[in-house]
XYZ file of C-alpha atoms in Angstrom:
565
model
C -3.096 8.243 -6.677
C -1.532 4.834 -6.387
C 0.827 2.750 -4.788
C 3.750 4.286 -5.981
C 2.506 8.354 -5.960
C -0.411 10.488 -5.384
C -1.636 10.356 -8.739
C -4.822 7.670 -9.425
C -3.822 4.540 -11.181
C -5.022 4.516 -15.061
C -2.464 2.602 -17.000
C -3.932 3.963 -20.486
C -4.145 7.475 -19.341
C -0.627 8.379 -20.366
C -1.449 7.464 -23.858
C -4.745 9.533 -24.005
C -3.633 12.416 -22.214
C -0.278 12.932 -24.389
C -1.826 12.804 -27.288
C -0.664 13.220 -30.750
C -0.547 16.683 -32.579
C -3.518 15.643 -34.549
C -6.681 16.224 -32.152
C -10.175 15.609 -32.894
C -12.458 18.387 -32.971
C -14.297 19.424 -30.590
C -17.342 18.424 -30.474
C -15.541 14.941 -31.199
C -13.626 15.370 -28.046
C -16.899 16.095 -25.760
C -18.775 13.303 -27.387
C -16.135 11.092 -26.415
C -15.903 12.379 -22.685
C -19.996 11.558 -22.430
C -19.389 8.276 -23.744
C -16.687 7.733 -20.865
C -18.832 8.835 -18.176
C -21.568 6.811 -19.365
C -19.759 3.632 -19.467
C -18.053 3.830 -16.237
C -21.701 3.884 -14.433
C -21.977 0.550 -12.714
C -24.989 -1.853 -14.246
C -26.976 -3.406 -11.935
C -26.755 -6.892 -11.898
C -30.176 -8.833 -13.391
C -31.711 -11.160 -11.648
C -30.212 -14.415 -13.545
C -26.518 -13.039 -12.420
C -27.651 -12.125 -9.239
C -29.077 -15.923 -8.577
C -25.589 -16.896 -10.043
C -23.761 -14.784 -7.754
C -25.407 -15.774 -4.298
C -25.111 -19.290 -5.431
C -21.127 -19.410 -5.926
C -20.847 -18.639 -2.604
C -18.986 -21.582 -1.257
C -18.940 -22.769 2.109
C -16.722 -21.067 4.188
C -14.388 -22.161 7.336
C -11.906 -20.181 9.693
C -8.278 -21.851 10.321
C -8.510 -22.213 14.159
C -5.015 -21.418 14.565
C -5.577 -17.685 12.798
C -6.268 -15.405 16.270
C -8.891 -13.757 14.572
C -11.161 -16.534 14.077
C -11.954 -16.742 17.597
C -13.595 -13.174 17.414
C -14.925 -14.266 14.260
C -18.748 -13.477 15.380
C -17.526 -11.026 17.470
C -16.509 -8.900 14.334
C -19.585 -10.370 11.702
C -21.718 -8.981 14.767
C -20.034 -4.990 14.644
C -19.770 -5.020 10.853
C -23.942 -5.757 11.352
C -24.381 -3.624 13.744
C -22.192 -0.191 12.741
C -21.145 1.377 8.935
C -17.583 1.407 10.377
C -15.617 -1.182 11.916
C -11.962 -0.757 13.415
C -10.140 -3.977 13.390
C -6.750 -3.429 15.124
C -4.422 -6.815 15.235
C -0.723 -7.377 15.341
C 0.665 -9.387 12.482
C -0.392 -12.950 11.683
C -3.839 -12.520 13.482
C -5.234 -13.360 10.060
C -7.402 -10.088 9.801
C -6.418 -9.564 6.074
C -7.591 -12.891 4.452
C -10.360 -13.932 6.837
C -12.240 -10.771 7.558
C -13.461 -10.718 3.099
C -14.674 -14.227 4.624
C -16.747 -13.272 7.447
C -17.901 -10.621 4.973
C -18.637 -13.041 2.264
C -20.621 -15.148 5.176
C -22.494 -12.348 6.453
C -23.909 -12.081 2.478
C -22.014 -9.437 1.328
C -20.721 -9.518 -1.976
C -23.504 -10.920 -3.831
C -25.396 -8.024 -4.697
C -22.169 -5.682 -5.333
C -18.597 -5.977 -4.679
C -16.521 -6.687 -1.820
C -13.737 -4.151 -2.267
C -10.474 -4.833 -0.082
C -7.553 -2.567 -0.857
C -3.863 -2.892 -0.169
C -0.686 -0.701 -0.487
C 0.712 -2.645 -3.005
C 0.588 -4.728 -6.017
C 2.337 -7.523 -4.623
C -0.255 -7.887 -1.826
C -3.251 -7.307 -3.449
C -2.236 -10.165 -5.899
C -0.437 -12.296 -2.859
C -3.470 -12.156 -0.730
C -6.145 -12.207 -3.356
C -4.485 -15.769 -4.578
C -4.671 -16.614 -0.494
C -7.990 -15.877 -0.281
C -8.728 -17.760 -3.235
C -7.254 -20.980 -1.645
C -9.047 -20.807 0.886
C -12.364 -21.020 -0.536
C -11.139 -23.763 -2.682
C -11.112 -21.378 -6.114
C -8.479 -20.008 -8.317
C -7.883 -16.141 -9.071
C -9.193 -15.511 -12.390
C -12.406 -13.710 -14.269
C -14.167 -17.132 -13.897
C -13.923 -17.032 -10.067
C -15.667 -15.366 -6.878
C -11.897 -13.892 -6.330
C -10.552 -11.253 -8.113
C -7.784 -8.552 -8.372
C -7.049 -5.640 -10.306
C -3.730 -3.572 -10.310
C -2.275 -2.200 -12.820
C -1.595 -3.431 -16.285
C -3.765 -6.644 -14.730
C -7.408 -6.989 -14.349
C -8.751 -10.226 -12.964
C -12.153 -8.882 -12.398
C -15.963 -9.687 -13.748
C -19.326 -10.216 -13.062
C -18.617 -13.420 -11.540
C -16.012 -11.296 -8.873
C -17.370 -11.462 -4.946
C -14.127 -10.219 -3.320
C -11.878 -7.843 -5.758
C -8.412 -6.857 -3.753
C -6.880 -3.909 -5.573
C -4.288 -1.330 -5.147
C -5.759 2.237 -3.232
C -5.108 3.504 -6.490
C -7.469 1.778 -8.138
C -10.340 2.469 -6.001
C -9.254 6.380 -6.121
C -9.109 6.227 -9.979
C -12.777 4.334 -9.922
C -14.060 7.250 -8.061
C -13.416 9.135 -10.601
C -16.209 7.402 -12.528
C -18.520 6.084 -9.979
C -18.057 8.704 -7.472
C -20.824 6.898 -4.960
C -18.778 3.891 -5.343
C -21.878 1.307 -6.365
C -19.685 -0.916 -7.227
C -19.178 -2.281 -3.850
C -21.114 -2.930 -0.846
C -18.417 -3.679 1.302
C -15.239 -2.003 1.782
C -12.383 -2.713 3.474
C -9.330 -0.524 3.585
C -6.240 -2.464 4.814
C -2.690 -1.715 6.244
C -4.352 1.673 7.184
C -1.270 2.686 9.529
C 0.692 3.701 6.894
C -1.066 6.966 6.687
C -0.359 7.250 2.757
C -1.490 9.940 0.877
C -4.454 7.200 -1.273
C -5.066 6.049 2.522
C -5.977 9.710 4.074
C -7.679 10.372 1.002
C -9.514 7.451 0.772
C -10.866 7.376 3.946
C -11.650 11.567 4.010
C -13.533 10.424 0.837
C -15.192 7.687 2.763
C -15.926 10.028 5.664
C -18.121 12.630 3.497
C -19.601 9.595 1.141
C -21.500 7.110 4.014
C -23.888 9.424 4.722
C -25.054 8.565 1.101
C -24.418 5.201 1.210
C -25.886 3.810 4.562
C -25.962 0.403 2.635
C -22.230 0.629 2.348
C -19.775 -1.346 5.204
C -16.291 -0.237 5.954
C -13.999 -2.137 7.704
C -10.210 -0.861 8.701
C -7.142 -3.033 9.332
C -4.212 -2.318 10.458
C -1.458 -4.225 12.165
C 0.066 -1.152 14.382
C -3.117 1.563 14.379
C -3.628 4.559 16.052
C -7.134 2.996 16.495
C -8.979 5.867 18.710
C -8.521 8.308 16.588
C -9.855 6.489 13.290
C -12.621 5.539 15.236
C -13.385 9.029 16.714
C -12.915 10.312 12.826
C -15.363 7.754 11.900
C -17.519 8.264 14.964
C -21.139 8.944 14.605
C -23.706 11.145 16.765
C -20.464 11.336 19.354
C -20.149 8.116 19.570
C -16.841 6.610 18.149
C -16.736 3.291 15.657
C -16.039 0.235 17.628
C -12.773 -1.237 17.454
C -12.038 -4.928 17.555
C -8.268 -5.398 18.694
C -7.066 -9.256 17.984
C -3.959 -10.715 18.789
C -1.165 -11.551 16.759
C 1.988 -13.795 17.240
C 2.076 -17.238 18.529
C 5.455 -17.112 19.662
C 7.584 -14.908 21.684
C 10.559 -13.176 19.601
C 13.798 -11.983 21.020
C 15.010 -8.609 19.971
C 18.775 -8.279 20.146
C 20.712 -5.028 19.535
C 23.715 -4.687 17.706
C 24.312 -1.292 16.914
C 26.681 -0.012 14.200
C 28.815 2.623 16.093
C 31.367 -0.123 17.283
C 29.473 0.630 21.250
C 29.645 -3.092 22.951
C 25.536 -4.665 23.271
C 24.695 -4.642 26.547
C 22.842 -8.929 26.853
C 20.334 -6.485 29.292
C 18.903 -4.966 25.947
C 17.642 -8.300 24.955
C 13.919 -8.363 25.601
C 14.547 -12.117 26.928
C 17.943 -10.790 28.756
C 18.966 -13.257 27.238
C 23.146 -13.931 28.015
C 23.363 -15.341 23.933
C 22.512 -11.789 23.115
C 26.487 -10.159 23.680
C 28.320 -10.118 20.618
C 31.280 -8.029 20.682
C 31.972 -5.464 17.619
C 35.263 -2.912 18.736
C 35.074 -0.432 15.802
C 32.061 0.946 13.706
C 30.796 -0.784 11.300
C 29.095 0.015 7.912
C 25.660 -1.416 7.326
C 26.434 -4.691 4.600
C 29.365 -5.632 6.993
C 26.764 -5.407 9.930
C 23.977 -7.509 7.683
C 27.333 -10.207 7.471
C 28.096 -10.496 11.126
C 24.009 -10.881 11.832
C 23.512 -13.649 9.190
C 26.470 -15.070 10.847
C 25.256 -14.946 14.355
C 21.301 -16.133 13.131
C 23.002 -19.131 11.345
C 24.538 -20.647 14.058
C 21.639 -20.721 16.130
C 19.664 -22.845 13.558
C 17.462 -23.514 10.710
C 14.764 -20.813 9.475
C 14.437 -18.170 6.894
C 16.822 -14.508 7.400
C 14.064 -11.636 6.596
C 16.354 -8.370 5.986
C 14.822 -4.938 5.150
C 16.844 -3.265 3.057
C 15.606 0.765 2.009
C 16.028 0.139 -1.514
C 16.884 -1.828 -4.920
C 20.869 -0.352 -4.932
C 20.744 -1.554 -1.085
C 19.829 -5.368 -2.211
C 22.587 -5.508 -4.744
C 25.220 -4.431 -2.715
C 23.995 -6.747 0.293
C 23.537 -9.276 -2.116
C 26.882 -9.601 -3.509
C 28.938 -8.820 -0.211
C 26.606 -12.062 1.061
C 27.585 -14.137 -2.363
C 31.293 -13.156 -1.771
C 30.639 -13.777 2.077
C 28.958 -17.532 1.556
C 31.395 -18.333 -0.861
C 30.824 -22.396 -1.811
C 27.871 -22.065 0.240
C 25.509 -20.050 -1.718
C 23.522 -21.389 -4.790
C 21.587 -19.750 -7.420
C 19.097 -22.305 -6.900
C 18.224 -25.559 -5.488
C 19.711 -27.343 -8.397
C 23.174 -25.309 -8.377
C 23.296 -26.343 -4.442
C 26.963 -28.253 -4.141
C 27.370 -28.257 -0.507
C 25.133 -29.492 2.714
C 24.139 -26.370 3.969
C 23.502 -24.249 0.778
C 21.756 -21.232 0.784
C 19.724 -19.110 -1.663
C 19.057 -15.576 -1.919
C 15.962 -14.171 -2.660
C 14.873 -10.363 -3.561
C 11.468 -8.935 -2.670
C 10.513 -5.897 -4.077
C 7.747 -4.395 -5.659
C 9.059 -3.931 -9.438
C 9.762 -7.075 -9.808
C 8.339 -9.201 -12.193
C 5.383 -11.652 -10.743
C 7.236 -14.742 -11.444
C 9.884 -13.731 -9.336
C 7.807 -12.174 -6.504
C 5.800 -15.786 -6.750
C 9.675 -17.246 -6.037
C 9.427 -16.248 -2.185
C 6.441 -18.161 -1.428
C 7.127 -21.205 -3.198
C 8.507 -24.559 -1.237
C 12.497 -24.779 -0.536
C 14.619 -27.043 0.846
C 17.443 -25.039 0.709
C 18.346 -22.476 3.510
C 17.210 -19.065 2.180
C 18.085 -15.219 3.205
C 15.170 -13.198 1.602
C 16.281 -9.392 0.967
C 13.533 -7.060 0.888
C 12.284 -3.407 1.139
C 9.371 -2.452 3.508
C 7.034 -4.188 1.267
C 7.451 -7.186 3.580
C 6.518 -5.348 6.525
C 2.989 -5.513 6.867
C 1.778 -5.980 3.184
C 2.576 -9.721 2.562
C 3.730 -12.674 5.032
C 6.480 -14.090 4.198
C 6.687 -17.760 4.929
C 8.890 -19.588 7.593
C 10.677 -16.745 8.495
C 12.395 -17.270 11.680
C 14.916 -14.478 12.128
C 14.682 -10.902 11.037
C 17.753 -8.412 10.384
C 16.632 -4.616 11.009
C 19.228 -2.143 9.926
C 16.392 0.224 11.090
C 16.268 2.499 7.681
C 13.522 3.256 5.056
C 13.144 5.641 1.981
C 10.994 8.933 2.919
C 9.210 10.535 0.598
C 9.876 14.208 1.269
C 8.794 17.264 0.142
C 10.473 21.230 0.501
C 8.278 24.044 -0.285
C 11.199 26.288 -0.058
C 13.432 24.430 -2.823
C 10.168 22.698 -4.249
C 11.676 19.392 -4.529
C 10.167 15.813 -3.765
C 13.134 13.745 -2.432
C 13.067 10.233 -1.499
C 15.805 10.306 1.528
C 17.011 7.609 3.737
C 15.840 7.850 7.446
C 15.147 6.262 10.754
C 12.175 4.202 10.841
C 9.994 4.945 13.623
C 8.814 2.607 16.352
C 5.664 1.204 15.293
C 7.627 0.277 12.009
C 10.462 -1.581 13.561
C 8.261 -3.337 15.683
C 6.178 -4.362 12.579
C 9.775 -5.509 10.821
C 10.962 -7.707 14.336
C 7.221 -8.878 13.895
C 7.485 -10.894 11.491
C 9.445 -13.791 12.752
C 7.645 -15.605 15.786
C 5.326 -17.447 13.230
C 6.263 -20.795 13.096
C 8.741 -20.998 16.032
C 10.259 -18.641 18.564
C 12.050 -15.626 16.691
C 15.117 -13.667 17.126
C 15.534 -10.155 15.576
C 18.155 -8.260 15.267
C 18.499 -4.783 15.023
C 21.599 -2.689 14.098
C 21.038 0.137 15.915
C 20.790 0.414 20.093
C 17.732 0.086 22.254
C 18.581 4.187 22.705
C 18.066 4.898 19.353
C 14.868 2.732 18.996
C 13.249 4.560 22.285
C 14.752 7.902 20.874
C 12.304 7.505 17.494
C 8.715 8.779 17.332
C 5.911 6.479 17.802
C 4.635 6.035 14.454
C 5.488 7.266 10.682
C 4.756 11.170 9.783
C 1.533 10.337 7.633
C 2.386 11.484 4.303
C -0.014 14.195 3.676
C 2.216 16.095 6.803
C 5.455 15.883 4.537
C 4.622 16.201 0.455
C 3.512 18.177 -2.394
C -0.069 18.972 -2.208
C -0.436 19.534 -5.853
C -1.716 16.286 -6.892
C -4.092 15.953 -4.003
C -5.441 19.227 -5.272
C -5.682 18.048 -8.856
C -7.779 15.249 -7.947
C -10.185 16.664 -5.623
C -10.750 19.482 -7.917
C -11.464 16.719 -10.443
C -13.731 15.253 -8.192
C -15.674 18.309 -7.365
C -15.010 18.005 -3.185
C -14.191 21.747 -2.773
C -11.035 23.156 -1.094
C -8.758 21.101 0.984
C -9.015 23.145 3.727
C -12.726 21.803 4.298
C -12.212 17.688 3.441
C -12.110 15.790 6.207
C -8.459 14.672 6.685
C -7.265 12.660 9.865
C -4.790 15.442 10.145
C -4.933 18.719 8.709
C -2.130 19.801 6.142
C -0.645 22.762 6.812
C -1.512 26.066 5.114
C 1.641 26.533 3.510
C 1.433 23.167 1.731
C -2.040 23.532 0.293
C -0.874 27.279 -1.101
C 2.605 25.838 -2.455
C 0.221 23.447 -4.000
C -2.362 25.706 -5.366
C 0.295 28.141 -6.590
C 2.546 24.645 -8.726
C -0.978 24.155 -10.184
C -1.324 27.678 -11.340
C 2.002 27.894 -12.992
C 1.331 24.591 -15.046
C -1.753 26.056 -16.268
C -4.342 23.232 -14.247
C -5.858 25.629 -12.730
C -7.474 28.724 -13.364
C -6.593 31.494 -11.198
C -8.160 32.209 -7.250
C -11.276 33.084 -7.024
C -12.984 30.945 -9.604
C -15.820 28.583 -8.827
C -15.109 25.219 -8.783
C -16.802 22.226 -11.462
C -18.585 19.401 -9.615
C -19.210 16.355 -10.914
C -23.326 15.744 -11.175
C -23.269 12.793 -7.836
C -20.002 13.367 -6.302
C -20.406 13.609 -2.544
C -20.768 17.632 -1.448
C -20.851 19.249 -4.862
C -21.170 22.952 -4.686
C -18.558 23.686 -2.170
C -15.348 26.107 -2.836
C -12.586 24.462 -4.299
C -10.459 25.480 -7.676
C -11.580 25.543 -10.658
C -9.516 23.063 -13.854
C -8.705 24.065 -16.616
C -8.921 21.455 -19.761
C -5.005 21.016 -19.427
C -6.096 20.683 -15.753
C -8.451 17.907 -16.415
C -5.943 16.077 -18.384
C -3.770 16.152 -16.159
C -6.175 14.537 -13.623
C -6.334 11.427 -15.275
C -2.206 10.849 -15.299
C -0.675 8.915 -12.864
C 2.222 10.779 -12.259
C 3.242 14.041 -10.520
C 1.266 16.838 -12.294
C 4.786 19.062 -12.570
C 5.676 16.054 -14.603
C 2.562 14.628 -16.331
C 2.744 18.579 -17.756
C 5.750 17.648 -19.957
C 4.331 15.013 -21.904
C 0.689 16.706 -22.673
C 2.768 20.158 -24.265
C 5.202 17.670 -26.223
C 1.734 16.627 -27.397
C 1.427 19.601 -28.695
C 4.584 20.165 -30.332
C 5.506 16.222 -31.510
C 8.000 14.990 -29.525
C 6.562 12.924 -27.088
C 9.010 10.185 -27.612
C 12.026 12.364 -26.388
C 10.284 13.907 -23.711
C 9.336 10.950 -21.911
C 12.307 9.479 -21.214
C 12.952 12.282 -19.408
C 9.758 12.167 -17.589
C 10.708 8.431 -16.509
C 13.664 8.958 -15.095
C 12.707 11.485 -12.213
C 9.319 9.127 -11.818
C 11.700 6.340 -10.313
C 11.830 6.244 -6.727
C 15.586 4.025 -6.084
């Protein structure tokens, strides 16, 4: 699994697995398998890098302005005290880049890893460099702050705090299924209730009984934090939870819905009489974006956050505003002509790192970042005063009855919009916008459908069967998927040839957590398979051109159904 599917994150996998026709023999092949496993066991540090280790340790200080720092020994005392921690805070309590800190100052990290995983690759790399600045370091293989995505690996012996993609960790337990890597363990933005985030923390459920060295600390911004902590609870007794507070300043939500229905100034959150802006006819969504940017502008300076659901979304938004600005806009600071100018930024997570790097940089200019949820809990984008909402996300969806994954445009749900209107209030009092009515937002459920409730089971399957944990009927999810899922799942894995047929046994890995329950059993297309990071129905293409030489042709074709815009 990683952060853009449910498969674990190996970027040399695809090359391995889709091999050429030519294949080594067998005993070749198994030889080479041992040799894996053996090298993927952790090494215990020796005593000269250990010494090394605990004396890097720098000294470390909270920003009093961060919310969480005044329950800083409030939370070093839990993590002490309890395997599991709960740390519930709105945004910009500073949970994600001081709590590696208090962990770092309670002595973790020195004899293994502090692991600290995020939904993204942007994050983990935005927050690791954060961190880094903080304790006066720079991210690199040199330094006590690491990160590892993929394609990039930052990470050494000399690595206290590693912040990685969920995919990552799930691919490393693959290896190291008692995960000795780390001593610490913190599993952020854990409300988005992604299929690596379920599975991580099932995993996590069944492993601490092994590991009662091992600390686990979950962040969220918007949590459903009773029931983690009841899932985590031990002897009856739930985890504690820690709830911090968030913004400094109040923000102003102001409706302006799309269907051409009049904004009542009531709807305002701050009633305030600023809030009534007239639109007679429906509108469609850019022209909305327009009249908002319009209406933020004139109210004064700050950054325009707007959540767009996807890539196509920002370039039509983006040149309807270029058109819109007309002399006003400028490519850049040194293109600016007018007093006034304004950039626009994208924000998504394919883009390159030097442009991602572009949003946080200083400006002088007036700036309208465009962005997809990725800015919605998994990064903080600076000075952002204002926030646009059109209130719409891409859904990962899947039918058993048409067996299709589709990536469909919906309704966000509450704790998502609040997250989105969240963001401004950081540096001065915010305004958000949203273009849909107060109706709508009070109409939508609570939180977002966890994942595991609405896709394909199949690659879930495919990796606990790799990883010898038995059916999924018996893991330990938060929420139980239903029965037809897990056989629509079982029977796609049957048909590709992954697994063998009901009934058999399954293979369990020597120290993975409960070996020797039921669970399928793979077969060696199966265990290919495992170690791809993309759908099985389509990692199955490129292992059988393998076979018959064409991998070249066949994986364009792959790609193209792998994007998600």
């Amino acid at each position: 699994m990683n952060e853009h599917s449910s498969q674990p994150s190996q970027p040399d996998a695809t090359n391995s697995a889709a091999a050429p026709r030519r294949r080594p023999a067998r005993h070749q092949r198994n030889h080479g398998r041992r040799q894996h496993k053996n090298q993927a066991a952790p090494r215990p540090f020796t005593p000269e890098q250990l010494s090394q280790r605990a004396t890097s340790v720098p000294t470390i200080t909270y920003p009093a302005q961060l919310p969480v720092s005044a329950r800083q020994e409030e939370i070093a005392a839990a993590i002490l005290a309890n395997p599991v921690v709960i740390v519930a805070g709105e945004t910009g309590s500073g949970k994600t880049t001081q709590i590696p800190k208090i962990c770092l100052d309670l002595g973790r990290g020195v004899n293994a890893m502090i692991g600290h995983t995020q939904p993204r690759r942007i994050a983990a790399r935005s927050v690791a460099e954060r961190i880094a600045q903080e304790l006066g370091t720079k991210v690199s293989k040199e330094s006590i702050v690491g990160y590892q995505v993929r394609f990039t690996d930052e990470v050494s012996e000399h690595t206290l705090i590693k912040l990685m993609t969920d995919g990552i960790l799930l691919a490393e337990i693959q290896n190291d299924p008692l995960l000795r890597r780390y001593d610490t363990l913190i599993i952020d933005e854990a409300h988005e209730r992604s299929l690596n985030i379920d599975f991580i923390l099932g995993y996590l459920a069944r492993l601490l009984p092994q590991r009662p060295d091992l600390k686990v600390i979950i962040t969220s911004a918007t949590i459903d934090s009773e029931r983690f902590a009841a899932h985590f609870g031990v002897e009856g007794r739930p985890a504690p939870i820690i709830e911090v507070s968030g913004r400094t300043y109040p923000v102003e939500i102001r409706y302006r819905p799309l269907d051409g229905v009049d904004p009542d100034p009531t709807t305002s959150q701050t009633n305030s009489a600023a809030a009534s802006a007239s639109t007679d006819e429906p509108r469609d969504q850019v022209t909305g974006i327009l009249d908002a940017v319009d209406e933020l502008m004139a109210l004064g300076p700050g950054v325009i956050l707007v959540f767009l659901a996807g890539e196509r979304d920002m370039r039509d938004t983006e040149a309807a505003l270029i058109d819109h600005l007309g002399p006003r806009y400028a490519a850049n600071e040194s293109s600016a002509r007018l007093p006034g100018s304004v950039e626009i930024i994208p924000l998504y997570s394919r883009l390159s790192a030097a442009a991602q790097h572009r949003v946080f940089e200083k400006h002088r200019l007036r700036r309208i970042v465009l962005a997809t949820n990725v800015a919605e809990t998994s990064l903080t984008v600076p000075s952002i005063r204002y926030v646009i909402d059109p209130g719409v996300a891409r859904i990962s969806r899947y039918s058993n009855k048409t067996k299709v994954q589709r990536l469909p445009i919906e309704p966000i749900s509450q704790a998502s919009a609040n997250q989105r209107s969240g963001r401004c209030g950081r540096v001065a009092d915010g305004i958000a916008i949203r273009l849909y009515s107060q109706a709508d937002f009070e109409a939508r459920p609570e939180y977002t459908e966890p994942e595991i409730l609405r896709n394909s089971l199949a690659s879930v399957i495919l990796q606990m069967a790799a990883l010898g944990l038995g059916a999924v009927e018996d893991f330990p999810f938060l929420d139980a998927p239903d029965s037809r899922q897990v056989r629509s799942g079982l029977q796609l894995l049957t048909e590709i040839g992954a697994i063998e047929p009901a009934g058999a046994a399954s293979a369990r890995s020597d120290d993975a957590p409960d070996r020797g329950r039921r669970g399928p059993r793979l077969t060696e297309i199966g265990r290919r398979l495992a170690r791809l990071p993309i759908d099985p129905r389509l990692g199955r293409m490129p292992l059988e051109a393998g076979e018959r030489g064409c991998v070249g042709e066949v994986m364009v074709h792959v790609a193209a159904p792998s994007l998600q815009d």
